[in-house]
JSON list of C-alpha atoms in Angstrom, two decimals:
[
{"chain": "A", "resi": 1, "resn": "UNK", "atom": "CA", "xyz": [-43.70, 57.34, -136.34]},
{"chain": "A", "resi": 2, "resn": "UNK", "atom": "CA", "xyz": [-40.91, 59.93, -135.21]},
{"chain": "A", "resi": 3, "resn": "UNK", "atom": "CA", "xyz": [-41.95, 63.12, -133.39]},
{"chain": "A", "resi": 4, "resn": "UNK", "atom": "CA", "xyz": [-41.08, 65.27, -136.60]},
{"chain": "A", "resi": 5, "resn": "UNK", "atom": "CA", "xyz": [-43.38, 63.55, -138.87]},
{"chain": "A", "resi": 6, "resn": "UNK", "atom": "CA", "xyz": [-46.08, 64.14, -135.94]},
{"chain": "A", "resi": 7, "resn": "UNK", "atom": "CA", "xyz": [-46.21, 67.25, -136.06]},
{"chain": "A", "resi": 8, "resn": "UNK", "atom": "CA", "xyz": [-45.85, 67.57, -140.03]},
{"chain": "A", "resi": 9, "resn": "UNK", "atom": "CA", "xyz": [-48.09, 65.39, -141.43]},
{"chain": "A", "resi": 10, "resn": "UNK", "atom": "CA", "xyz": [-50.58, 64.76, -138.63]},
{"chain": "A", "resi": 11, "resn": "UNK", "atom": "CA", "xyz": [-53.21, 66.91, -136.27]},
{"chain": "A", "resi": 12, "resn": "UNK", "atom": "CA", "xyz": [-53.87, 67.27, -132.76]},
{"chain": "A", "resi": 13, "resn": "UNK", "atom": "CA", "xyz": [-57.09, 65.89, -131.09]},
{"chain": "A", "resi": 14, "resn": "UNK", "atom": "CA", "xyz": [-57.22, 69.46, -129.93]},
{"chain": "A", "resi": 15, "resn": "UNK", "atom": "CA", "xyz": [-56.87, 71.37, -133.58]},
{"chain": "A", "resi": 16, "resn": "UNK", "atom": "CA", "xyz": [-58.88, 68.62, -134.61]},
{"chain": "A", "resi": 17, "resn": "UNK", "atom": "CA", "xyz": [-61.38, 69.66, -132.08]},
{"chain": "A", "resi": 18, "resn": "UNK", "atom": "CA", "xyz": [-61.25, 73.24, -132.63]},
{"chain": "A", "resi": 19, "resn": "UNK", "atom": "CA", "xyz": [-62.09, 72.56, -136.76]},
{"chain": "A", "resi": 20, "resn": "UNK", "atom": "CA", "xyz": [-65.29, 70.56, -135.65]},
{"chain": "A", "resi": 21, "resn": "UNK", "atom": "CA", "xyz": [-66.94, 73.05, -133.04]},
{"chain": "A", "resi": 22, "resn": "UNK", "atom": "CA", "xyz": [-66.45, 69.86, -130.13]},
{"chain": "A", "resi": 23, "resn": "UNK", "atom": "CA", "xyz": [-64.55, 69.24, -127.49]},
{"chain": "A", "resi": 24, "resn": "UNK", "atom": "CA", "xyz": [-61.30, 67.36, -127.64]},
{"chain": "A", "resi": 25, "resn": "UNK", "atom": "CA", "xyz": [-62.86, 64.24, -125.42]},
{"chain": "A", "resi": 26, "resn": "UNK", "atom": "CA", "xyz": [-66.10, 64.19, -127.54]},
{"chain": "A", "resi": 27, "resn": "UNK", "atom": "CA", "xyz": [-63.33, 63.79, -130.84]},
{"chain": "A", "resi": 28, "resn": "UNK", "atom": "CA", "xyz": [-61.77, 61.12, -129.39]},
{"chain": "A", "resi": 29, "resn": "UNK", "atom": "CA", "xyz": [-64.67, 59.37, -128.48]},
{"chain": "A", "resi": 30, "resn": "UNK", "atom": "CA", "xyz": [-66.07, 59.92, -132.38]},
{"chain": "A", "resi": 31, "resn": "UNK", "atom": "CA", "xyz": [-62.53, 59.09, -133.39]},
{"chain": "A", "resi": 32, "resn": "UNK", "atom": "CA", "xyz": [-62.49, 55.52, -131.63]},
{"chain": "A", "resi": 33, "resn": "UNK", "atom": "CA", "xyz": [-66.06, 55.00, -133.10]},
{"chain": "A", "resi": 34, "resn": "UNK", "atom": "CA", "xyz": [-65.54, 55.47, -136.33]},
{"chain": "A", "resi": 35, "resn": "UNK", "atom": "CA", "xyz": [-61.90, 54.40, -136.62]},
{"chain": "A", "resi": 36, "resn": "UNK", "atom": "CA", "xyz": [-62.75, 51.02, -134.72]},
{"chain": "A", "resi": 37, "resn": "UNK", "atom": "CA", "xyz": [-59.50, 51.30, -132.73]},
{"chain": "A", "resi": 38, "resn": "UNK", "atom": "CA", "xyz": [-58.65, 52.79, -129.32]},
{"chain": "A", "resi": 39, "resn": "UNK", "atom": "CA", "xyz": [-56.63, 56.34, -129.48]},
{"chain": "A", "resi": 40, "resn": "UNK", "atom": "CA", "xyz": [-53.91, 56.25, -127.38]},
{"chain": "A", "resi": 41, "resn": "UNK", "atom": "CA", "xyz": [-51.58, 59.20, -129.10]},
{"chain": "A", "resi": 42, "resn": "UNK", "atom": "CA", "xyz": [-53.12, 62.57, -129.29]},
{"chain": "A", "resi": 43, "resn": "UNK", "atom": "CA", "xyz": [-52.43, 62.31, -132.90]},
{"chain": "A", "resi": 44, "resn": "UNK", "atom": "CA", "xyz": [-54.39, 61.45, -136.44]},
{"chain": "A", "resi": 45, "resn": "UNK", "atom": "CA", "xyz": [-52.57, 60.23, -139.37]},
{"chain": "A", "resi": 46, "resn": "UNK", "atom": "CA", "xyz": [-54.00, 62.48, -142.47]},
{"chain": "A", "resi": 47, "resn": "UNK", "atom": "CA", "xyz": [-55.80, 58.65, -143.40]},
{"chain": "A", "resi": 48, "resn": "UNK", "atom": "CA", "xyz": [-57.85, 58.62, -140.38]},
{"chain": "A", "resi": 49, "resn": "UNK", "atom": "CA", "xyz": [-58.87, 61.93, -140.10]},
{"chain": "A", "resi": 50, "resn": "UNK", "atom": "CA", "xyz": [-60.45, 62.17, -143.56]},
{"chain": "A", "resi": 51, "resn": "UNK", "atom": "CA", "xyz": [-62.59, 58.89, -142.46]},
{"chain": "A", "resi": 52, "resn": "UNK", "atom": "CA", "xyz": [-63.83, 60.53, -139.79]},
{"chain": "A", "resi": 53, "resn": "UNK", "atom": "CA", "xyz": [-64.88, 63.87, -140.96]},
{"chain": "A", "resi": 54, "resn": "UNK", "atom": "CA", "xyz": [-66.47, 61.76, -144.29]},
{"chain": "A", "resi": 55, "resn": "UNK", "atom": "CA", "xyz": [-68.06, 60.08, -141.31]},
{"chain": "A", "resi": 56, "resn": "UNK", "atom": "CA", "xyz": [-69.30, 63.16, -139.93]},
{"chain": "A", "resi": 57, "resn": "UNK", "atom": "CA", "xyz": [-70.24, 64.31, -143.21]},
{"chain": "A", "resi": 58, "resn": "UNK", "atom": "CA", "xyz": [-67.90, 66.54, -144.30]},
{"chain": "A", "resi": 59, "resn": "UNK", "atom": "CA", "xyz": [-67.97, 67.32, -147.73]},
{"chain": "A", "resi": 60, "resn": "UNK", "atom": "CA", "xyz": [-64.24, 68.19, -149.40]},
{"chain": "A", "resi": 61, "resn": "UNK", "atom": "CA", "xyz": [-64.30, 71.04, -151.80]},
{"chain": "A", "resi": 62, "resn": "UNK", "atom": "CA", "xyz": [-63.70, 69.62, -155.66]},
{"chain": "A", "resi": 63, "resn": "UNK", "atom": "CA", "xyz": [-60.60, 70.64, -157.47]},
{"chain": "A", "resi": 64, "resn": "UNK", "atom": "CA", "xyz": [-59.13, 70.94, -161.05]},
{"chain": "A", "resi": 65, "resn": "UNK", "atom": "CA", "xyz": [-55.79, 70.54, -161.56]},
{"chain": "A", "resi": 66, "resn": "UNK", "atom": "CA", "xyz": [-54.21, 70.79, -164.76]},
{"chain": "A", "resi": 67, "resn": "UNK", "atom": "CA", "xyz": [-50.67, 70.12, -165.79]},
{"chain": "A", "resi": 68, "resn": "UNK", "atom": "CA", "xyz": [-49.18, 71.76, -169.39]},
{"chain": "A", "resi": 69, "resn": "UNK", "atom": "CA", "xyz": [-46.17, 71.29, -170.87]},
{"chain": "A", "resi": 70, "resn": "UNK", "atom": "CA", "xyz": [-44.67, 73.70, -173.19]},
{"chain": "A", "resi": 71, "resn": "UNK", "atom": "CA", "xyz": [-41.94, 72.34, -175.43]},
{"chain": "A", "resi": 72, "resn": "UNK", "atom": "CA", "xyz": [-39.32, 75.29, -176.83]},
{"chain": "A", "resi": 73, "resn": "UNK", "atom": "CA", "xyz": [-37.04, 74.45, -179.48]}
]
């Protein structure tokens, strides 16, 4: 994955850390634990970081969405 999408689509051990309340080292270690997979970038594709905080038990908020269409004529 290029540098650009990095830092677009994916978060920092460290922001990661900061979100949780833990250090950086104790999300890696968490990360590696849950993910089943060493960490050797100190990024998270979106996929992985949404099995670990379900891991941790963090609950994401529910949403509506609704789409209309209004046809003129």
């Amino acid at each position: 994955m290029s540098a650009l999408a990095q830092q677009e689509f994916c978060i920092s051990l460290s922001d990661l850390a900061s979100f949780m309340d833990i250090a950086p080292s104790a999300v890696k270690l968490k990360a590696e634990k849950h993910l089943q997979k060493k960490i050797k970038s100190p990024w998270l594709l979106p996929e992985e970081v949404r099995t670990l905080l379900l891991a941790e038990g963090y609950k994401y908020p529910q949403k509506v969405i609704s789409v209309q269409m209004l046809k003129g004529g």
